[in-house]
PDB file of N, CA and C in Angstrom:
ATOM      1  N   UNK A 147      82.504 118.698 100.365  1.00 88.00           N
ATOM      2  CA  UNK A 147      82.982 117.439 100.915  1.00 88.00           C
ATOM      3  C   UNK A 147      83.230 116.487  99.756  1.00 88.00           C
ATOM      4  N   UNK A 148      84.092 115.794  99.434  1.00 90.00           N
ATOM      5  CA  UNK A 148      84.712 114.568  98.772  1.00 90.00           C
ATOM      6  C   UNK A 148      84.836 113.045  99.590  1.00 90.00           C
ATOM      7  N   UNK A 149      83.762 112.276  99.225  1.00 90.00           N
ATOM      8  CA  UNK A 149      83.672 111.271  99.416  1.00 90.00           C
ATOM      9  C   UNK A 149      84.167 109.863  98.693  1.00 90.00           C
ATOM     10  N   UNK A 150      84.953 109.464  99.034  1.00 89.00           N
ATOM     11  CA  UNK A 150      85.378 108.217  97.757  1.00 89.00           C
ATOM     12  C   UNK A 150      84.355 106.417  98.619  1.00 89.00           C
ATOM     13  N   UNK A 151      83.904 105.958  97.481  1.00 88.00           N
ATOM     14  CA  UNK A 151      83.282 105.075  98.227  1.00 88.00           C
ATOM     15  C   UNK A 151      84.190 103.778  97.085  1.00 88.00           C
ATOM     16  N   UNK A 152      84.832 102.878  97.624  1.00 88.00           N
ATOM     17  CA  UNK A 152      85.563 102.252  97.158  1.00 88.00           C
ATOM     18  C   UNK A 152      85.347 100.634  96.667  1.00 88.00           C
ATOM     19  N   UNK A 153      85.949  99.856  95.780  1.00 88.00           N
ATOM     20  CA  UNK A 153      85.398  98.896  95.076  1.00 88.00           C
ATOM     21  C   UNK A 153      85.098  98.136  96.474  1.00 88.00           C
ATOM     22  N   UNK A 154      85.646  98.147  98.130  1.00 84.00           N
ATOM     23  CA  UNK A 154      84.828  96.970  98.552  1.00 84.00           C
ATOM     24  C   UNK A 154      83.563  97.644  98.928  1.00 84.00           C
ATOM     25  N   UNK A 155      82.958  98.643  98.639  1.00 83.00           N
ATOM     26  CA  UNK A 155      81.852  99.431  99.270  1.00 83.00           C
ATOM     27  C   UNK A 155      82.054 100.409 100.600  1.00 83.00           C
ATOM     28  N   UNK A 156      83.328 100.337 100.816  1.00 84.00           N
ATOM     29  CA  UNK A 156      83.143 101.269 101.956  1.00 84.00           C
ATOM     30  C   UNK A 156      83.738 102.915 101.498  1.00 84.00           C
ATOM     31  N   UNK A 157      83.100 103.875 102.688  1.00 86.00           N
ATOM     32  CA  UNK A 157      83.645 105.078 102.254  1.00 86.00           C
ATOM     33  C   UNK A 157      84.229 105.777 103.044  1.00 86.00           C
ATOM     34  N   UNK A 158      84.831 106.500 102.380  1.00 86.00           N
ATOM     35  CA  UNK A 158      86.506 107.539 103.018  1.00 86.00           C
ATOM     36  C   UNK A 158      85.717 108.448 103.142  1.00 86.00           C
ATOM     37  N   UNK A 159      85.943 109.905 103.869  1.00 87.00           N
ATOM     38  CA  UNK A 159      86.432 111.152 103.630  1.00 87.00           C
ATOM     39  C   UNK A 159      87.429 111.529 102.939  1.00 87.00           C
ATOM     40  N   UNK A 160      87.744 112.045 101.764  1.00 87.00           N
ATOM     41  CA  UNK A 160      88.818 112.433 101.451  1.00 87.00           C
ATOM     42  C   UNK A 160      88.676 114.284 101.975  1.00 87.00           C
ATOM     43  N   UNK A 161      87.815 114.799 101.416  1.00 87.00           N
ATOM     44  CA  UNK A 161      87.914 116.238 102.145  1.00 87.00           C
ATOM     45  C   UNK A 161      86.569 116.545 102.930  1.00 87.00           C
ATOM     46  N   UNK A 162      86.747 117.525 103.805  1.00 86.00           N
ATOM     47  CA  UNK A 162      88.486 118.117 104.500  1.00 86.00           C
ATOM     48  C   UNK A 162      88.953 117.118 105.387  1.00 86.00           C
ATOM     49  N   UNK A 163      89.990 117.228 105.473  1.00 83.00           N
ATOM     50  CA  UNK A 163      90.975 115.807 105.893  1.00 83.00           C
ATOM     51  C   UNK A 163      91.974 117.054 107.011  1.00 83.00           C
ATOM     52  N   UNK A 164      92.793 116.283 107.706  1.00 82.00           N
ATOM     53  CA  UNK A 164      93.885 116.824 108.216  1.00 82.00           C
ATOM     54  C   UNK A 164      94.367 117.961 108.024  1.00 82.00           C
ATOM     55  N   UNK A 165      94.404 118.054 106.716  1.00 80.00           N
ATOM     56  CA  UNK A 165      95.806 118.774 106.132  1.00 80.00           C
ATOM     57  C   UNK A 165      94.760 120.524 105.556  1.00 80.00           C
ATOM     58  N   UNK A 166      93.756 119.743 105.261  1.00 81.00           N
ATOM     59  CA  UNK A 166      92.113 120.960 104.543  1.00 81.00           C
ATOM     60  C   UNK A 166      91.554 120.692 105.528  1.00 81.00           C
ATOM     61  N   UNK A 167      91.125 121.233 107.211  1.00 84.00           N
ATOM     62  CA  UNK A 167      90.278 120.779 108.100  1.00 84.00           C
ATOM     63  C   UNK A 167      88.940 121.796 107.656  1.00 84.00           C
ATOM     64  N   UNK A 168      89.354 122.267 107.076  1.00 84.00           N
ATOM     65  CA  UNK A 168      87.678 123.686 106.589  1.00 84.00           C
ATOM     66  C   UNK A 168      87.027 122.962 105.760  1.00 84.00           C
ATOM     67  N   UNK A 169      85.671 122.342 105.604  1.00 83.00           N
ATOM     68  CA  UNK A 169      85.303 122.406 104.267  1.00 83.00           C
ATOM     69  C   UNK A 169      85.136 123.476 103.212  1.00 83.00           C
ATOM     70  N   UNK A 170      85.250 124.556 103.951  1.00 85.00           N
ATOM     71  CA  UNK A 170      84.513 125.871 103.014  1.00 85.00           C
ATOM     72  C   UNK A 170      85.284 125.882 101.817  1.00 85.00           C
ATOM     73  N   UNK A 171      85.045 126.647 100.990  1.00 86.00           N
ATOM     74  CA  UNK A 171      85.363 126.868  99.206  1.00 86.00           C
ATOM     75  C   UNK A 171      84.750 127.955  98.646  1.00 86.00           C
ATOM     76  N   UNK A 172      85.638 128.769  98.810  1.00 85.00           N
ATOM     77  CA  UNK A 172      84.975 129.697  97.725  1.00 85.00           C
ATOM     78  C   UNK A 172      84.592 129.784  96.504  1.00 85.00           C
ATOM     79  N   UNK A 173      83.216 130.496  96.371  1.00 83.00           N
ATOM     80  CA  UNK A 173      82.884 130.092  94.830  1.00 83.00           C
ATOM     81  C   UNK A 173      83.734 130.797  93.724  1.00 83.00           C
ATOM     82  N   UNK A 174      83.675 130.065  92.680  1.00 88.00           N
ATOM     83  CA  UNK A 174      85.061 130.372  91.458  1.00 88.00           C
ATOM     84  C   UNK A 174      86.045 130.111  92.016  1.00 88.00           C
ATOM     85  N   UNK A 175      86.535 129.918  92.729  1.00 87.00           N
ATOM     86  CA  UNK A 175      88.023 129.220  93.348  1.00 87.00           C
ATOM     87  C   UNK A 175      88.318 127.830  92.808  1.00 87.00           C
ATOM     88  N   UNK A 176      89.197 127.643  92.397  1.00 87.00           N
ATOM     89  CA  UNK A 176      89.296 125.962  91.911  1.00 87.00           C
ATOM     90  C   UNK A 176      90.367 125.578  92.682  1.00 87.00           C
ATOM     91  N   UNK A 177      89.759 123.816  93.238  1.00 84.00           N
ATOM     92  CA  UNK A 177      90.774 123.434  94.557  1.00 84.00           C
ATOM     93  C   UNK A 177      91.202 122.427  94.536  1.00 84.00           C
ATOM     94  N   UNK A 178      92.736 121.843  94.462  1.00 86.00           N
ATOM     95  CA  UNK A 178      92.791 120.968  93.854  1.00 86.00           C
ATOM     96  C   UNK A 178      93.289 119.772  95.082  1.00 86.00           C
ATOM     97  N   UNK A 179      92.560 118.780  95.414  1.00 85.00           N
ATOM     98  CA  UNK A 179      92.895 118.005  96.825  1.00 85.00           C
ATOM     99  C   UNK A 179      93.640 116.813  96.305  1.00 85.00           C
ATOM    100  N   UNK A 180      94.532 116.294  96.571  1.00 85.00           N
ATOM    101  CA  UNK A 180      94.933 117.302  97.295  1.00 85.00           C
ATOM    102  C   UNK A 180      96.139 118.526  97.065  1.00 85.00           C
ATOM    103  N   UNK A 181      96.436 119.307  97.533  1.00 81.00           N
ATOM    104  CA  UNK A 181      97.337 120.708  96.955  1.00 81.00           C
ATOM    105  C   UNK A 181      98.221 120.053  97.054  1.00 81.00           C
ATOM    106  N   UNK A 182      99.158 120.866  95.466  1.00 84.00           N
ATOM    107  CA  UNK A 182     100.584 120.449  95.543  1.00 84.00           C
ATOM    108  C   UNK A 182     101.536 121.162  96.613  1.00 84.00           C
ATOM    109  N   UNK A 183     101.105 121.385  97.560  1.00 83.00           N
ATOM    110  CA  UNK A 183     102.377 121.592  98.987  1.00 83.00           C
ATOM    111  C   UNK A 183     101.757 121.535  99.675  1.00 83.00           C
ATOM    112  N   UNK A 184     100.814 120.203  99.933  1.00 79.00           N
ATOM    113  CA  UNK A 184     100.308 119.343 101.101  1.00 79.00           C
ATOM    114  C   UNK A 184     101.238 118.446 101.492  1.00 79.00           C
ATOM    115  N   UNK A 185     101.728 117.967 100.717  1.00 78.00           N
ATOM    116  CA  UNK A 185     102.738 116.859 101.514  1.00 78.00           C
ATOM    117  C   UNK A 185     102.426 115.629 100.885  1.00 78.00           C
ATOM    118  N   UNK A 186     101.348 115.124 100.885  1.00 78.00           N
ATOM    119  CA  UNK A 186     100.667 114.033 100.280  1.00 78.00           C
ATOM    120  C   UNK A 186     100.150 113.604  99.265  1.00 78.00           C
ATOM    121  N   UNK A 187      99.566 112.343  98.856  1.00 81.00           N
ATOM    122  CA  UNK A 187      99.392 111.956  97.511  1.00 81.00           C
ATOM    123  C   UNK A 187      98.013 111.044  97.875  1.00 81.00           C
ATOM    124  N   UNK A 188      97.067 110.705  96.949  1.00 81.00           N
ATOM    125  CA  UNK A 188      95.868 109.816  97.086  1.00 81.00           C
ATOM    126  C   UNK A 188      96.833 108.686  96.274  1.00 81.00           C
ATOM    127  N   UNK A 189      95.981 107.548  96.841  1.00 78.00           N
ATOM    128  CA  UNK A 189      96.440 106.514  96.158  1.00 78.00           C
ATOM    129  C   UNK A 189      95.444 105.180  95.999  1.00 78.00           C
ATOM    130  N   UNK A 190      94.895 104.801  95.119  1.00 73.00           N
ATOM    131  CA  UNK A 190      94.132 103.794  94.932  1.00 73.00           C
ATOM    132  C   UNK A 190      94.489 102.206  95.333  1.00 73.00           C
ATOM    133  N   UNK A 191      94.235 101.783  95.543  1.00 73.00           N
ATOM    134  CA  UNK A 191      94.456 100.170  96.111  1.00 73.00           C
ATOM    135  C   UNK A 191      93.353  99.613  96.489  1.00 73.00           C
ATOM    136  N   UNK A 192      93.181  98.214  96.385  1.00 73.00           N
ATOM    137  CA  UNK A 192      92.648  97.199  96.632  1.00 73.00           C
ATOM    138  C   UNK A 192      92.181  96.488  95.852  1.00 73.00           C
ATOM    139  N   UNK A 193      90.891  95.630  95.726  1.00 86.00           N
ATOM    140  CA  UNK A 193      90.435  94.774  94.954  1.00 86.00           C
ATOM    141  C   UNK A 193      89.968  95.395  93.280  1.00 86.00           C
ATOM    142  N   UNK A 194      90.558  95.238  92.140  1.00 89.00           N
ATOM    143  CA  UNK A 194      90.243  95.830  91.017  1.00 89.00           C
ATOM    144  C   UNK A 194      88.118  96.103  90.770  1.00 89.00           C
ATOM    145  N   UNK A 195      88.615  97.019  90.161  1.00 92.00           N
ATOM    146  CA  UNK A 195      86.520  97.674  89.810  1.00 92.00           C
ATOM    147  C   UNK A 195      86.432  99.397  90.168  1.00 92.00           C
ATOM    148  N   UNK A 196      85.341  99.682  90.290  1.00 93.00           N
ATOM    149  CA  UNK A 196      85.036 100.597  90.232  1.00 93.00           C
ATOM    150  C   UNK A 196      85.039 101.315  91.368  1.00 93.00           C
ATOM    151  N   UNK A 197      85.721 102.807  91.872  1.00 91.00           N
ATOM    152  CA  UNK A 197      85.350 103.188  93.043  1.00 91.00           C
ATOM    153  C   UNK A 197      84.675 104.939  92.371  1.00 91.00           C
ATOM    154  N   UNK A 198      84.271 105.306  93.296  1.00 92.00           N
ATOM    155  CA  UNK A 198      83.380 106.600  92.997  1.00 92.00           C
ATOM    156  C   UNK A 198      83.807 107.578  93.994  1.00 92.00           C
ATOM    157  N   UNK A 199      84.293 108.710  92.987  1.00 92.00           N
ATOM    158  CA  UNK A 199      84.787 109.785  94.128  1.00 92.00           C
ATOM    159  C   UNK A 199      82.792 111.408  94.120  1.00 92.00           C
ATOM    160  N   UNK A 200      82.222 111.011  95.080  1.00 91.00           N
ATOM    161  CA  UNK A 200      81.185 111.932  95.319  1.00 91.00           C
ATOM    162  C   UNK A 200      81.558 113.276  96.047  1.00 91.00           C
ATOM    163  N   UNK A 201      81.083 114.116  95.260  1.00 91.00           N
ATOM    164  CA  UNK A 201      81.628 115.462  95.619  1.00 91.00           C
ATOM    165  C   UNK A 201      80.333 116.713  95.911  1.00 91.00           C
ATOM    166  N   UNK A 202      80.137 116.926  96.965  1.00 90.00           N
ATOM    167  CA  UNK A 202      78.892 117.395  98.009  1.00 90.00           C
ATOM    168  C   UNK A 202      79.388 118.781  97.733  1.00 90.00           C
ATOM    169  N   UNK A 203      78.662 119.729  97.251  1.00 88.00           N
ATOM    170  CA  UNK A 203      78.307 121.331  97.725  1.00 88.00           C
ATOM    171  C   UNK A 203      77.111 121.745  98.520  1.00 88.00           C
ATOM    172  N   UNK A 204      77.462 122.082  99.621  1.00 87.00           N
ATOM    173  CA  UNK A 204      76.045 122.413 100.585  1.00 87.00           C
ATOM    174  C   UNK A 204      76.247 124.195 100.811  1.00 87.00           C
ATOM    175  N   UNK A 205      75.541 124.958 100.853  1.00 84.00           N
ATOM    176  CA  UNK A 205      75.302 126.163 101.376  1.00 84.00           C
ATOM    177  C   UNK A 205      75.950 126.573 102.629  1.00 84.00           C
ATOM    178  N   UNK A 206      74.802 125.153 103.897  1.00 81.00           N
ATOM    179  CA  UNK A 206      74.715 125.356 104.730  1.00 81.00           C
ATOM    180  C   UNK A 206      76.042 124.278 105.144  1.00 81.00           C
ATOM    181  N   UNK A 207      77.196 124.319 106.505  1.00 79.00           N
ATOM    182  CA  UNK A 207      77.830 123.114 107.036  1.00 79.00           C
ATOM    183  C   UNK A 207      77.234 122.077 107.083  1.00 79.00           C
ATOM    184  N   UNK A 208      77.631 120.935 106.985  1.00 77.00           N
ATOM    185  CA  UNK A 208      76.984 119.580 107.641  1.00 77.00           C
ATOM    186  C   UNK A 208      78.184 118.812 108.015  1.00 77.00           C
ATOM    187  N   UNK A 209      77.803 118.184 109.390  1.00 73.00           N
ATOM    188  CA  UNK A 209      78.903 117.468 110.380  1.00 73.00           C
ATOM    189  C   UNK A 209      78.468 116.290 109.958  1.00 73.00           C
ATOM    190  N   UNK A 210      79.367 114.960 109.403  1.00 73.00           N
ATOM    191  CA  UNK A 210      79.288 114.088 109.264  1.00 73.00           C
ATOM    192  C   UNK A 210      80.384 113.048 110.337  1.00 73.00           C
ATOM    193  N   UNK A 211      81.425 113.687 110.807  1.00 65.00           N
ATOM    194  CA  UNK A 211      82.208 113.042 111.402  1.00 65.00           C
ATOM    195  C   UNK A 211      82.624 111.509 111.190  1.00 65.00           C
ATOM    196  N   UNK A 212      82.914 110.782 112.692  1.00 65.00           N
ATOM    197  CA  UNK A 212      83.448 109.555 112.218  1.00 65.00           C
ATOM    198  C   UNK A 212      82.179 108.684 112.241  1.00 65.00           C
ATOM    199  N   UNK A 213      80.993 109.041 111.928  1.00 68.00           N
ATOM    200  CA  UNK A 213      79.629 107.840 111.532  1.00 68.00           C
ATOM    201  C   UNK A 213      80.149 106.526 111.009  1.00 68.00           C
ATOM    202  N   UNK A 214      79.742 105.868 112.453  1.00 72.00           N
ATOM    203  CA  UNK A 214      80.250 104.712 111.415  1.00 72.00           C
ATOM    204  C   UNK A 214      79.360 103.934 110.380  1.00 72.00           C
ATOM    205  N   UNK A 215      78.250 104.471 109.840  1.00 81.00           N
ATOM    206  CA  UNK A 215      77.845 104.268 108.669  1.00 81.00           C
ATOM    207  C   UNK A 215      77.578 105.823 107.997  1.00 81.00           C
ATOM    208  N   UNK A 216      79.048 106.090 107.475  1.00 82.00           N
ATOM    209  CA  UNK A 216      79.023 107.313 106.242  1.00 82.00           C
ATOM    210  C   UNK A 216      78.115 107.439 105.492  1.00 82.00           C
ATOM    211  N   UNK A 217      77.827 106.458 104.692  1.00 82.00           N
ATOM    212  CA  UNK A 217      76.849 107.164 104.074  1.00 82.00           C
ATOM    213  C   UNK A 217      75.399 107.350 104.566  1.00 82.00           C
ATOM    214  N   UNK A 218      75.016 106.663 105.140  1.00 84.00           N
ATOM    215  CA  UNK A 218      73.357 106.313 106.040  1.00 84.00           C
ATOM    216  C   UNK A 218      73.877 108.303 106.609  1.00 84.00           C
ATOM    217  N   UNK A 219      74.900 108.703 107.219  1.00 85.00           N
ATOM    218  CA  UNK A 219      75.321 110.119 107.575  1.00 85.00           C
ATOM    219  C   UNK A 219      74.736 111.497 106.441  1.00 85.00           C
ATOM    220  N   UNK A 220      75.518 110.896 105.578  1.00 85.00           N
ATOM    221  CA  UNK A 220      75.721 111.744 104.329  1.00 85.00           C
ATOM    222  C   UNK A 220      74.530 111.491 103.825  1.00 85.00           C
ATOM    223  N   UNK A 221      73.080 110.694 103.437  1.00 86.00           N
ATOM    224  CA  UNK A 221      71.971 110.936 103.148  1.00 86.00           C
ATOM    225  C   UNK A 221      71.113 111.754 104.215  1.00 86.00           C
ATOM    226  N   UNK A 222      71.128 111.319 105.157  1.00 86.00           N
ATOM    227  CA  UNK A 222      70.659 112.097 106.658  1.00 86.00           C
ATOM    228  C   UNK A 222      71.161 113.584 106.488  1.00 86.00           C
ATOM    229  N   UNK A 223      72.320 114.071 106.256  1.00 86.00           N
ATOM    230  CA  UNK A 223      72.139 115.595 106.375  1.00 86.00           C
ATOM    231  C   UNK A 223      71.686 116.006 104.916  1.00 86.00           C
ATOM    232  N   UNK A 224      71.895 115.480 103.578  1.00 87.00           N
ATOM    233  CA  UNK A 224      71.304 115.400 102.192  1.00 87.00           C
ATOM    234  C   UNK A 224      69.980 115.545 102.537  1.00 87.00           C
ATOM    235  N   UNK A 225      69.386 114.814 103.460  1.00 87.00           N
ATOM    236  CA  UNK A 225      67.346 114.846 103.614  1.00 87.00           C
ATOM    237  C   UNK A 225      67.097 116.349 104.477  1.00 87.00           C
ATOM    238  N   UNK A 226      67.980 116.991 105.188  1.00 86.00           N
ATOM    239  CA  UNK A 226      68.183 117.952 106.199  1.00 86.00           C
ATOM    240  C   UNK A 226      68.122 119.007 105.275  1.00 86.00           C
ATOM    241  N   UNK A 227      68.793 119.261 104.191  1.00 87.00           N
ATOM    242  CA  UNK A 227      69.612 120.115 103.390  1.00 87.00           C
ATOM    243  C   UNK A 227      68.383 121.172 103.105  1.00 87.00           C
ATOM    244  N   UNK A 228      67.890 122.243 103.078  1.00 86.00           N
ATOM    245  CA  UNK A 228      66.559 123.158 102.725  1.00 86.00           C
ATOM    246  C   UNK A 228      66.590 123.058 100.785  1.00 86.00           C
ATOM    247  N   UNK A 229      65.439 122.406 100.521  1.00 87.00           N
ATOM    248  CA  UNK A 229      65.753 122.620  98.582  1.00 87.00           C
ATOM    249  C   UNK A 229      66.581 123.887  97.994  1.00 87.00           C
ATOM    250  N   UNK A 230      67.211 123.783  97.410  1.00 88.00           N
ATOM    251  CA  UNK A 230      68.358 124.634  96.805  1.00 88.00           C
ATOM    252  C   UNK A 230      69.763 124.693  96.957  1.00 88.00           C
ATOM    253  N   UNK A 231      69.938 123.834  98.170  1.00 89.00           N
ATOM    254  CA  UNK A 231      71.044 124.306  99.192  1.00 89.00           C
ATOM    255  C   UNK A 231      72.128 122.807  98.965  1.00 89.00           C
ATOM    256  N   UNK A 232      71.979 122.266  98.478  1.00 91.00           N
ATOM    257  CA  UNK A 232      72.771 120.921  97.912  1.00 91.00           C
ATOM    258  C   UNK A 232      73.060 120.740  96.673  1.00 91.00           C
ATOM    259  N   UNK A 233      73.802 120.483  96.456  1.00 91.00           N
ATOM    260  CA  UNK A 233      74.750 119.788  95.096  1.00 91.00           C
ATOM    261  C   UNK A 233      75.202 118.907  94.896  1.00 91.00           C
ATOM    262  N   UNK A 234      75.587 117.705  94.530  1.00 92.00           N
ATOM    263  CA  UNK A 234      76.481 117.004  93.921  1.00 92.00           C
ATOM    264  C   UNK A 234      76.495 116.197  93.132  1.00 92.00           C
ATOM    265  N   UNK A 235      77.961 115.164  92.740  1.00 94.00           N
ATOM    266  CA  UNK A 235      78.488 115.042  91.402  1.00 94.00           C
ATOM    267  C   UNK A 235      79.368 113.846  91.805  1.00 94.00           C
ATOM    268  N   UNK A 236      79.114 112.683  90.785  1.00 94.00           N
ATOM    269  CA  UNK A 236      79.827 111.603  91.330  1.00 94.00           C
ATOM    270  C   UNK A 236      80.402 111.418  89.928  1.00 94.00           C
ATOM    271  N   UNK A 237      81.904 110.801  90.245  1.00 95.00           N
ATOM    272  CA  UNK A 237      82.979 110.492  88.996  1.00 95.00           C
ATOM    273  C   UNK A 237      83.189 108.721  89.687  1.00 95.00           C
ATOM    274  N   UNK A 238      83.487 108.044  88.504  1.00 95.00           N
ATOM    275  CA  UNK A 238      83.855 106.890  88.442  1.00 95.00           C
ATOM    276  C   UNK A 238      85.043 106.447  88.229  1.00 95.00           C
ATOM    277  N   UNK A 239      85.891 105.704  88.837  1.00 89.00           N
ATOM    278  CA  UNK A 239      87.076 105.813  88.530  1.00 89.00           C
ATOM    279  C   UNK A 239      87.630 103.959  88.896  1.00 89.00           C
ATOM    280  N   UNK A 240      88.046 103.733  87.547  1.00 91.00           N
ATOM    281  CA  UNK A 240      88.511 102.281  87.300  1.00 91.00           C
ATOM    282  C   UNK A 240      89.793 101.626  88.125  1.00 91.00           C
ATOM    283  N   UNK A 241      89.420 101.182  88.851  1.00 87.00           N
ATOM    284  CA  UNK A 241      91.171 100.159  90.097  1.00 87.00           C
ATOM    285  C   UNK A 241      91.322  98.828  88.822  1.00 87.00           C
ATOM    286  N   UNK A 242      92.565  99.123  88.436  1.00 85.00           N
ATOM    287  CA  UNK A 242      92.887  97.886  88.245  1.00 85.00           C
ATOM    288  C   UNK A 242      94.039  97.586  88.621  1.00 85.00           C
ATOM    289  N   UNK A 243      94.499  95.895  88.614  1.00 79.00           N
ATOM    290  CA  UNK A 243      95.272  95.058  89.716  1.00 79.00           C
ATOM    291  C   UNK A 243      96.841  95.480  89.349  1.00 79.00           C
TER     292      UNK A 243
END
């Protein structure tokens, strides 16, 4: 799962989205979201600063759906997760105006 949590604090789903409805991934597979013959493009906007794209490997599925507090979601199945069975990795990425 790819989470972007953005300079006003709120957070997206970016994957799986529409277009990637699977989260699954095979391991050694490299995936690039989004694919060049998706159709679409990410695009940054809004108030300049910092947004953070968090990127979840779980073992097991976890349904996060439309929670409307994502992340309070995304720690809740993170506390669920059996030790070993979670991963992730947050990148920082600069909005400016």
């Amino acid at each position: 799962t790819l989470l972007n949590v953005g300079t006003s604090g709120g957070t997206t789903v970016i994957f799986p989205n529409r277009f990637h409805p699977s989260p699954r991934v095979e391991a050694g597979r490299e995936v690039t979201i989004p694919a060049p013959e998706s159709g679409f493009a990410l695009t940054l906007r809004g108030p300049a600063g910092v947004e953070r794209v968090r990127a979840i490997a779980s073992e097991a599925p976890f349904a996060i759906g439309e929670a409307p507090d994502l992340a309070a979601a995304v720690e809740a199945a993170r506390q669920r997760a059996a030790p070993g069975q979670w991963a992730e990795a947050t990148i920082a990425v600069e909005v400016r105006p």
